[in-house]
CSV table of C-alpha atoms and ligand atoms in Angstrom, one decimal:
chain,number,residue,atom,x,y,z
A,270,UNK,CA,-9.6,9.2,-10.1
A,271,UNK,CA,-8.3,9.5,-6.7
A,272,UNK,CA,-6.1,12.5,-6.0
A,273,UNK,CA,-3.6,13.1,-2.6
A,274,UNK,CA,-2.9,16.7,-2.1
A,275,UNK,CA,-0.1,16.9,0.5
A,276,UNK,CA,-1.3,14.7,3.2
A,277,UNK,CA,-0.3,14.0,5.8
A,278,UNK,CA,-1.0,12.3,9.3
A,279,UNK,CA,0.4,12.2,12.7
A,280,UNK,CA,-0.7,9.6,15.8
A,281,UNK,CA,0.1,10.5,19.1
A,282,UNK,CA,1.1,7.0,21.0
A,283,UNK,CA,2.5,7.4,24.5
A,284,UNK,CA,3.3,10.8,24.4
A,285,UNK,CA,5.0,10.5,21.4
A,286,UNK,CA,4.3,11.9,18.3
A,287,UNK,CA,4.3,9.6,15.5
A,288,UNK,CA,4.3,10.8,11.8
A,289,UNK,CA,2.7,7.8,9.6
A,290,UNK,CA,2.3,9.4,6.8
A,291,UNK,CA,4.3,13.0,5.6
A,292,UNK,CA,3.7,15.3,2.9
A,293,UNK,CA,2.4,12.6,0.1
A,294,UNK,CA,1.2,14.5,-2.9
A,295,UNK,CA,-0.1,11.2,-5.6
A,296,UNK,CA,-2.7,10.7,-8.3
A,297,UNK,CA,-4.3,7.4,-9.0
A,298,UNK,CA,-5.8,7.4,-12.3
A,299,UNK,CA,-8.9,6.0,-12.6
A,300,UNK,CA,-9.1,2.0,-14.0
A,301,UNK,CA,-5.3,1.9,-12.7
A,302,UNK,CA,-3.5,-0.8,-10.9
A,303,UNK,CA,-1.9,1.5,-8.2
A,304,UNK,CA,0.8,-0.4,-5.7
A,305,UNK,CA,2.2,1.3,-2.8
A,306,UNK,CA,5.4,-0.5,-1.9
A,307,UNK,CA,7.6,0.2,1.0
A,308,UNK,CA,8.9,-1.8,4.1
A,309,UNK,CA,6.5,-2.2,6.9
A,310,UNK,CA,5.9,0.8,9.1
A,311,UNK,CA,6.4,3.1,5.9
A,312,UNK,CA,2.5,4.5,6.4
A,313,UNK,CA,1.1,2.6,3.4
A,314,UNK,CA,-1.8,1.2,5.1
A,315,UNK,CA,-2.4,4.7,6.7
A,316,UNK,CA,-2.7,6.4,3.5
A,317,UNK,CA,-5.2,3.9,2.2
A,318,UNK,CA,-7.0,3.7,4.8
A,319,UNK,CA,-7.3,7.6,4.7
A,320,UNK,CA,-9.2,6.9,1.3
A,321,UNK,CA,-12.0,5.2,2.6
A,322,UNK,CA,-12.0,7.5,5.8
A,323,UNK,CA,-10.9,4.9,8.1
A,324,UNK,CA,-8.3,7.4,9.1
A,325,UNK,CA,-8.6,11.2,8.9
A,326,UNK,CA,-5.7,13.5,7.5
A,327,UNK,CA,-4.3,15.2,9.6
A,328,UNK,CA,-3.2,17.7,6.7
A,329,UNK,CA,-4.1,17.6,3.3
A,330,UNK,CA,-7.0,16.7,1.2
A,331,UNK,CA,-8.0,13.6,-0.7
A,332,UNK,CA,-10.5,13.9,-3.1
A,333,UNK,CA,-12.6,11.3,-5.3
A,334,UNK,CA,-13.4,12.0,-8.7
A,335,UNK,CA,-13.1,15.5,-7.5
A,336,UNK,CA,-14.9,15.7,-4.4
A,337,UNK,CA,-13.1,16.1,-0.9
A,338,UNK,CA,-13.4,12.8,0.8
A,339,UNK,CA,-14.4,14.4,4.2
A,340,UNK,CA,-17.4,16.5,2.7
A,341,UNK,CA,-18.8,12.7,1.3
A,342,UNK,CA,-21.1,11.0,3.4
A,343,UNK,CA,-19.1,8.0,4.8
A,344,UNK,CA,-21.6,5.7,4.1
A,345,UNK,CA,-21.6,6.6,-0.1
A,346,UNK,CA,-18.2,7.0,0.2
A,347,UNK,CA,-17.2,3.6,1.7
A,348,UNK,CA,-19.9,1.6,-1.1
A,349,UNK,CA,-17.8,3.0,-3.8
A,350,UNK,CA,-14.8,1.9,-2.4
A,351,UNK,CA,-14.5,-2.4,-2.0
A,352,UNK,CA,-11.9,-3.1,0.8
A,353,UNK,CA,-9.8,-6.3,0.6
A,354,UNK,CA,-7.4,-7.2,3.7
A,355,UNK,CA,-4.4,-9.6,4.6
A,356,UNK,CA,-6.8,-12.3,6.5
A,357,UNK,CA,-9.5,-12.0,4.2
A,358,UNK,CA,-11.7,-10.6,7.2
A,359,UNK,CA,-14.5,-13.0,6.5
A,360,UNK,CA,-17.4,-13.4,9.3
A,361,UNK,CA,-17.2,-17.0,10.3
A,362,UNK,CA,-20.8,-17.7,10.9
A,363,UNK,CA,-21.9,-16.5,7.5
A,364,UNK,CA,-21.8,-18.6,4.0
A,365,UNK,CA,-19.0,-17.8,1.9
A,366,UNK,CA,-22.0,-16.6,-0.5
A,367,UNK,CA,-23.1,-14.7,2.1
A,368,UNK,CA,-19.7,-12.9,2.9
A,369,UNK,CA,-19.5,-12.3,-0.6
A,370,UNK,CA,-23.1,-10.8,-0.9
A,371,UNK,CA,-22.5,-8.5,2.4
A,372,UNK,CA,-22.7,-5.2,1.0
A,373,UNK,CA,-25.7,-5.8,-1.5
A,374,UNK,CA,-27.5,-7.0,1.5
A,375,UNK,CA,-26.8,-3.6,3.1
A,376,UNK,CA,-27.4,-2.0,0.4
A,377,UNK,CA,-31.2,-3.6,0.3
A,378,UNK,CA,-30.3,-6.1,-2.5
A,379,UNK,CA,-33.0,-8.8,-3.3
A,380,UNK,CA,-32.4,-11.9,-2.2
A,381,UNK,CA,-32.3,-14.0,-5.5
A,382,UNK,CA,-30.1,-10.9,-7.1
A,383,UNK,CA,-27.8,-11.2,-4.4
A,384,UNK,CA,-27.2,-14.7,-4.6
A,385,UNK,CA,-26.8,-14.5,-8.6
A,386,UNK,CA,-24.3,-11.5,-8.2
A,387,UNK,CA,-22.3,-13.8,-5.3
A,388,UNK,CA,-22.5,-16.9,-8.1
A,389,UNK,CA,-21.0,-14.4,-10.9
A,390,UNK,CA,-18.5,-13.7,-8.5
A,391,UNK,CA,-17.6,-16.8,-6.7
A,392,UNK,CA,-16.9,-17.9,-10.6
A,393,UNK,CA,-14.7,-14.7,-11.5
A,394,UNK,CA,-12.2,-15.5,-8.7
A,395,UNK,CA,-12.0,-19.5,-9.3
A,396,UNK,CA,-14.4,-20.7,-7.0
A,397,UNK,CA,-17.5,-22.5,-8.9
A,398,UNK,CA,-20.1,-21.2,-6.8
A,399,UNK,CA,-21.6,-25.4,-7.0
A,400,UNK,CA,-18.4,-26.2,-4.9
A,401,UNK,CA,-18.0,-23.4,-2.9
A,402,UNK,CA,-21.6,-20.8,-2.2
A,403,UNK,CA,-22.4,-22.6,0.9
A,404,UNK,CA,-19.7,-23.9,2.7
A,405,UNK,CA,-18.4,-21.8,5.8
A,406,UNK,CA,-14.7,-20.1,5.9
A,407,UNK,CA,-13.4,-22.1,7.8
A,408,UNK,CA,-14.0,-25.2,5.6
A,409,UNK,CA,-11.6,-23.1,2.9
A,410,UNK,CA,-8.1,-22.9,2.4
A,411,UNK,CA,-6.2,-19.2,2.9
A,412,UNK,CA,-6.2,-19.1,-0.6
A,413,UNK,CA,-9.5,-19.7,-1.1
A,414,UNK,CA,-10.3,-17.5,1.8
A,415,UNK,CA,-8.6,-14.6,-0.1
A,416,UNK,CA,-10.4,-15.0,-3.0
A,417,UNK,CA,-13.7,-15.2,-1.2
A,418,UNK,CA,-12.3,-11.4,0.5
A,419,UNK,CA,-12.1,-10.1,-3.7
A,420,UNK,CA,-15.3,-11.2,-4.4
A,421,UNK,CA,-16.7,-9.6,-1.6
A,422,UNK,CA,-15.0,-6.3,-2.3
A,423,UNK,CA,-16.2,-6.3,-6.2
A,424,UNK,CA,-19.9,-7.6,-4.7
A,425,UNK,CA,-21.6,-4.2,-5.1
A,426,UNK,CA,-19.2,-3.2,-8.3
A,427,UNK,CA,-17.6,-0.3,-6.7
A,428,UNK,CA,-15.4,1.7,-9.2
A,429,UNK,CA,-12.6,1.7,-6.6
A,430,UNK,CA,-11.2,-1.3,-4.6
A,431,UNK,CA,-8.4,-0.9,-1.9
A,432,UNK,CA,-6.2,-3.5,-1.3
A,433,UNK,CA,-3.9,-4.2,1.8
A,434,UNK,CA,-1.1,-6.6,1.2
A,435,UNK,CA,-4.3,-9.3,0.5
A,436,UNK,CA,-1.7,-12.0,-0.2
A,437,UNK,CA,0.3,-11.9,2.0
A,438,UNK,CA,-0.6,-14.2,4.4
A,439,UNK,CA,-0.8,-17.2,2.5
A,440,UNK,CA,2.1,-19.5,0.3
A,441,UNK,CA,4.3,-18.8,-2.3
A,442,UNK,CA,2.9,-21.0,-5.0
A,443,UNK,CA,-0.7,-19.5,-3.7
A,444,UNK,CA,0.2,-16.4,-4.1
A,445,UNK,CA,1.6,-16.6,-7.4
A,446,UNK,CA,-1.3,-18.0,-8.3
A,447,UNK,CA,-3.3,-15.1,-7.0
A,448,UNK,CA,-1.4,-12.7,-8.5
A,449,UNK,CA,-1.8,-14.3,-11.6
A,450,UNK,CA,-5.5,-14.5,-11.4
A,451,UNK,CA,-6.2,-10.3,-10.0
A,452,UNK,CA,-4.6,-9.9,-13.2
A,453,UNK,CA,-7.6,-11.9,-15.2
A,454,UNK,CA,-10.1,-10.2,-13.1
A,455,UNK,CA,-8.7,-6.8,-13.1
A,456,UNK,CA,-8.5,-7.4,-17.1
A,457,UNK,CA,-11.7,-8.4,-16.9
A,458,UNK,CA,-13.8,-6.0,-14.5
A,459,UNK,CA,-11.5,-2.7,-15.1
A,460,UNK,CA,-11.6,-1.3,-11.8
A,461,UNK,CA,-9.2,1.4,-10.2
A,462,UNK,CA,-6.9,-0.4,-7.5
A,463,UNK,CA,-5.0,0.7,-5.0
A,464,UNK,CA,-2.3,-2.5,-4.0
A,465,UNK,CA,-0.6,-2.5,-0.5
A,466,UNK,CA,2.7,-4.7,-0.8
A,467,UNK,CA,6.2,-4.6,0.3
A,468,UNK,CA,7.1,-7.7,-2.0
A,469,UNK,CA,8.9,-5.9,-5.6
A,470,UNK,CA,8.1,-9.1,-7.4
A,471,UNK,CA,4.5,-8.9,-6.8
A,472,UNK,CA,4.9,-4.8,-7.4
A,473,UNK,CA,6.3,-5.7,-10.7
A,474,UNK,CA,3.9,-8.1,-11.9
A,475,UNK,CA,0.7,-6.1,-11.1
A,476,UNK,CA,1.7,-2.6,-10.8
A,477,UNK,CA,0.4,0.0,-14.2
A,478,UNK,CA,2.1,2.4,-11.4
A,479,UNK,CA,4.2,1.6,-8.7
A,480,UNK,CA,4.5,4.4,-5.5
A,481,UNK,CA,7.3,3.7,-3.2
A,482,UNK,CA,7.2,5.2,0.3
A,483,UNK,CA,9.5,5.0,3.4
A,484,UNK,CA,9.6,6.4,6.6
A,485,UNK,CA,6.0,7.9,5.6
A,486,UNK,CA,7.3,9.9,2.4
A,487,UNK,CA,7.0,9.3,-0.8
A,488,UNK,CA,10.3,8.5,-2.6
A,489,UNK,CA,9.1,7.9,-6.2
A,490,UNK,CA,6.6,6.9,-7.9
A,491,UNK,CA,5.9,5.9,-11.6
A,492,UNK,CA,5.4,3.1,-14.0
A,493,UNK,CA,7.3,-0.2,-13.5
A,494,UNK,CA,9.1,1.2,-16.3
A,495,UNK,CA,10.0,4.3,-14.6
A,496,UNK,CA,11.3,2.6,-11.7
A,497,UNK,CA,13.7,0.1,-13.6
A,498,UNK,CA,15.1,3.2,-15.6
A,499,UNK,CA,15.8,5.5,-12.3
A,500,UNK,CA,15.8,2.8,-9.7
A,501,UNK,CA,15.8,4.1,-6.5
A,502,UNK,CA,17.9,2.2,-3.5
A,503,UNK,CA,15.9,-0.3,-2.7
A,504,UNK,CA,14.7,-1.0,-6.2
A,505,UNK,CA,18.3,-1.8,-7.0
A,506,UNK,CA,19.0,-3.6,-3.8
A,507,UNK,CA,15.5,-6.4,-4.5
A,508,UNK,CA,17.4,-6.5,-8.3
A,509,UNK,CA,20.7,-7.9,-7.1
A,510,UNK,CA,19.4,-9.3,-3.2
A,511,UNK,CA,20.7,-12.8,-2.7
A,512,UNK,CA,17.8,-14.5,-1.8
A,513,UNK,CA,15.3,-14.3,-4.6
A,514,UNK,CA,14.6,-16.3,-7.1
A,515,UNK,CA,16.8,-14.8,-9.6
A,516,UNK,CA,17.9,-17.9,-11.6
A,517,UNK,CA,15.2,-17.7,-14.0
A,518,UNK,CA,16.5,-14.4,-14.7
A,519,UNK,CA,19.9,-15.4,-15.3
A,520,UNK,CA,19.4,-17.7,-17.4
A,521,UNK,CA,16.5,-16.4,-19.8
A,522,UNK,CA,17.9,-14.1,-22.4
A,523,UNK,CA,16.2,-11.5,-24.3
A,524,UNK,CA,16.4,-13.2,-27.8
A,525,UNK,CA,13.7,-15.8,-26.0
A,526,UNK,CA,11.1,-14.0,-24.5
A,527,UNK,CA,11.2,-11.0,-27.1
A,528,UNK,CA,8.3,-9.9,-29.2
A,529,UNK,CA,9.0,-11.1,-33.4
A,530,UNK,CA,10.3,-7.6,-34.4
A,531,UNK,CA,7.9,-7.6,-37.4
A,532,UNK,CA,4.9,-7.7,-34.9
A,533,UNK,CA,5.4,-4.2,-33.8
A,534,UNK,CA,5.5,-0.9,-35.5
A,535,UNK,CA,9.3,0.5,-36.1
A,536,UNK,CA,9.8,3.0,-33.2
A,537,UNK,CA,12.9,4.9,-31.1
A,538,UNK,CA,13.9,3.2,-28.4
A,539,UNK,CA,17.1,1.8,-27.2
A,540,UNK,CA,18.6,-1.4,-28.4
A,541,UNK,CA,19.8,-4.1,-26.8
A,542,UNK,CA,22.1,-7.6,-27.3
A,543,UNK,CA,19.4,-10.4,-27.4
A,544,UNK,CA,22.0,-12.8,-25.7
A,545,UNK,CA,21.7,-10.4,-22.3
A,546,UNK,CA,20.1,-12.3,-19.7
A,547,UNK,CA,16.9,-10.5,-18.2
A,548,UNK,CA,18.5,-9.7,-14.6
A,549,UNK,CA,21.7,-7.6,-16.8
A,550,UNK,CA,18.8,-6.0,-19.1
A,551,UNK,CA,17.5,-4.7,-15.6
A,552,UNK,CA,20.4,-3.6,-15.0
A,553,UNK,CA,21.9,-2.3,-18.2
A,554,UNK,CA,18.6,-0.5,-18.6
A,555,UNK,CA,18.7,1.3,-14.8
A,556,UNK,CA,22.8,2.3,-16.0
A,557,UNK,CA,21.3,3.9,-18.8
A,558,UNK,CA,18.6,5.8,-17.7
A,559,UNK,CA,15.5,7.8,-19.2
A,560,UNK,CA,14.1,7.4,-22.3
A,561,UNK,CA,10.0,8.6,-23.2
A,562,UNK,CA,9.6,5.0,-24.8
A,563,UNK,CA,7.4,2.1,-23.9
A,564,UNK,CA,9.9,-0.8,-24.7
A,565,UNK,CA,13.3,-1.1,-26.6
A,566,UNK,CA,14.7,-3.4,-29.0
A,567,UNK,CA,16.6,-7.0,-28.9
A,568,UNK,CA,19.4,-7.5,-31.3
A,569,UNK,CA,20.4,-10.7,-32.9
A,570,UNK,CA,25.2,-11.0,-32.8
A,571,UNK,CA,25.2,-8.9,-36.3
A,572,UNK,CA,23.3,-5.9,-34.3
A,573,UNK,CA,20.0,-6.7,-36.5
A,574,UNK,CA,16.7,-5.6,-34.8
A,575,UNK,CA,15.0,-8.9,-34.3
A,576,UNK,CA,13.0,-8.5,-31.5
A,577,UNK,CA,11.0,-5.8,-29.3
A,578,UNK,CA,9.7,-5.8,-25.0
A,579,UNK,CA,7.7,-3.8,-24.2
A,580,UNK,CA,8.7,-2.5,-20.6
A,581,UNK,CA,4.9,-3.7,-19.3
A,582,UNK,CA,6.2,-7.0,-20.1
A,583,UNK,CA,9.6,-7.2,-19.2
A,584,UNK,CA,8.4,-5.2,-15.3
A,585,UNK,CA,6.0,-8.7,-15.3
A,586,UNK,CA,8.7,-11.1,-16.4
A,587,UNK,CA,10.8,-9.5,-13.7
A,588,UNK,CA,7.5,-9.8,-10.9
A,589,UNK,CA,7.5,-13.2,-12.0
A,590,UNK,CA,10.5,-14.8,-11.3
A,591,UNK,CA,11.1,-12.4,-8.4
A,592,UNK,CA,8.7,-13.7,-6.8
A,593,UNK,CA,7.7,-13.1,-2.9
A,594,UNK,CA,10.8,-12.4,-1.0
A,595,UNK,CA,11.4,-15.3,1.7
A,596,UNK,CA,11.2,-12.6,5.0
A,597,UNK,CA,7.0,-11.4,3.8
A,598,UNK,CA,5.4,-14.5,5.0
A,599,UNK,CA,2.9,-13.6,7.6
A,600,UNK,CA,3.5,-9.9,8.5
A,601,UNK,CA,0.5,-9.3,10.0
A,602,UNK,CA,-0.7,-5.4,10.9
A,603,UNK,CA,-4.2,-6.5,12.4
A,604,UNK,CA,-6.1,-4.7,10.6
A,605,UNK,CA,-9.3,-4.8,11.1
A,606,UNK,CA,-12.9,-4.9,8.8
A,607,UNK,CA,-14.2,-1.5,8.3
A,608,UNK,CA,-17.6,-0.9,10.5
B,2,LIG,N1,-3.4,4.0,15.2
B,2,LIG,C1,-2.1,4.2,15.3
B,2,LIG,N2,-1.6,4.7,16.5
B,2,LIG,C2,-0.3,5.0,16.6
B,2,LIG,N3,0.6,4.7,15.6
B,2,LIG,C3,0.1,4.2,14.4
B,2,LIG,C4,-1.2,3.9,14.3
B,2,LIG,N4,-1.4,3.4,13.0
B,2,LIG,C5,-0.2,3.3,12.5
B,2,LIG,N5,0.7,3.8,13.3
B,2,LIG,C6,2.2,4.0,13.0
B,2,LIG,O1,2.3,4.7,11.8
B,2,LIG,C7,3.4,4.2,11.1
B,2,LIG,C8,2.9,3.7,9.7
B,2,LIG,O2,2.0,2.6,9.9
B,2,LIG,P1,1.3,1.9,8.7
B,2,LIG,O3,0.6,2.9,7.9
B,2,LIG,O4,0.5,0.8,9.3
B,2,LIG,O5,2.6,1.3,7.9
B,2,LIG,P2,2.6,0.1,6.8
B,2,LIG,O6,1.3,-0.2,6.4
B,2,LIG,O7,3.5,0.7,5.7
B,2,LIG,O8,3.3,-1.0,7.5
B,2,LIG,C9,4.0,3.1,11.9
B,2,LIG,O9,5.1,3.6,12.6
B,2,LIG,C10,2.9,2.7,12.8
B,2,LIG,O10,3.4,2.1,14.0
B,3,LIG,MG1,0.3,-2.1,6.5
């Protein structure tokens, strides 16, 4: 578990005094999916990278399963922590096997152990390692290049793996398919994520919690769930923006993509008319607020329970057809690898 206790942290660029990140109090429960959203300058790479210790606090404390970041050696610190970022960050001159087996070669790893662990790998994110172990970087796609940057950050099986907006350099249909496939692996390996985005579709689809910052605050943070019930602006403003892919959820109704009602226990929850398309569910379901449960019911015309969404899978839906908004494409913040 990774805990923010009022943190905050200032930069001082020419003569000005810049405030990145302001009085962000979080927790990030351990084996979470944990997105920070927020437009670009609203101090979500800062606060990751004062995780890892890339950047200090300049008030506040972070801690690690308990312990205070800055009292951890750096070294154990950043080997628990896997680090993903936009360009992949892969060294040119090594093997993609080798980027992916860089820290279990610093870490004193065996050769033959760190070529099996880089095969595992390689297969976990879609690239047989027969195909792909020994070709260069360059000789990959971005997409390919991406995955090569998640293999490398799950290499030494950290517990925790940070992730700056790692698809957002390459296309749409890519990306989805990216998305899609950190789902399988994050299924699959259980680790606790932190997810840098400022794309809601790609918030919706992989965020157990979503934290949405701006200006270097925290506005709200919660589960997908939370954040359709009590939208905040710009929640509502992605929902009814004009250049999404919002058809599919016009034109999907509930009654299609609901759960058999007889599939899930009987529970409270709020019903809805099955013939609502998704995108007015969204909406109907922000108008009416709060409830404490995970999912409501769908309605057949005579008001009979016939069907049940969960909220987890109505946020996806919604990530899904929301899709990467047209303006993300190739926002690039230069980061760069950590030493
Ligand atoms: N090293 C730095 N020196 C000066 N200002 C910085 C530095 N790093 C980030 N900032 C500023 O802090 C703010 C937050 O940046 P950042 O955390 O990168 O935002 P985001 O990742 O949300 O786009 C921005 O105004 C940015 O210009
Ligand atoms: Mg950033």
């Amino acid at each position: 578990m990774i805990t923010l206790d009022h943190v905050s942290k200032t930069f001082e660029s020419k003569g000005r005094t810049v405030r990145a990140v302001d009085d962000v109090s979080l927790t990030i429960g351990a084996g979470q999916l944990h997105v920070l959203i927020g437009p670009s300058g609203s101090g979500k790479t800062t606060t990751m990278r004062m995780i890892n210790r890339l950047e200090t606090p300049t008030a506040g404390r972070i801690t690690v399963d308990g312990r205070d970041v800055l009292a951890m050696d750096v070294v154990e610190l950043r080997r628990s922590i896997g680090y993903v970022i936009q360009q992949g960050g892969l060294l040119p001159h090594l093997t993609v096997a080798e980027n992916v087996a860089m820290v279990p070669r610093l870490l004193g790893w065996q050769r033959h152990r760190r070529r099996e662990r880089a095969e595992e790998l390689l297969g976990l994110v879609g690239l047989p390692a027969g195909q792909f172990a020994d070709r260069y970087p360059r000789e990959l796609s971005g997409g390919q290049q991406q995955r090569v940057g998640v293999a490398r950050a799950l290499a030494a099986d950290p517990p925790i793996v940070l992730m700056d907006e790692p698809f957002g350099a390459v296309d749409p249909i890519t990306r989805k398919q990216l998305q899609r496939e950190l789902r399988r692996v994050q299924a699959a390996v259980n680790k606790t994520i932190v997810f840098v985005t400022h794309d809601i579709g790609e918030a919706f689809l992989l965020g157990d919690q979503i934290a949405l910052m701006a200006d270097g605050r925290l506005v709200q943070n919660g589960t997908p769930a939370d954040l359709l019930r009590r939208p905040a602006t710009p929640f509502v403003t992605a929902f009814t923006g004009e250049d999404r892919g919002l058809r599919a959820l016009e034109y999907t109704t509930l009654a299609e993509v609901a759960d058999a009602a007889g599939s899930v226990p009987a529970t409270d929850g709020d019903t809805l008319p099955g013939e609502l398309s998704i995108l007015e569910a969204g909406r109907e379901l922000a108008r009416r607020g709060e409830t404490g449960v995970d999912g409501f019911w769908v309605s057949d015309r005579g008001g009979r329970k016939t069907g049940y969404l969960s909220y987890r899978r109505f946020a996806a839906m919604l990530g899904e057809a929301l899709g990467p908004a047209g303006a993300t494409a190739g926002e690039a913040d230069g980061d760069a690898l950590p030493a």
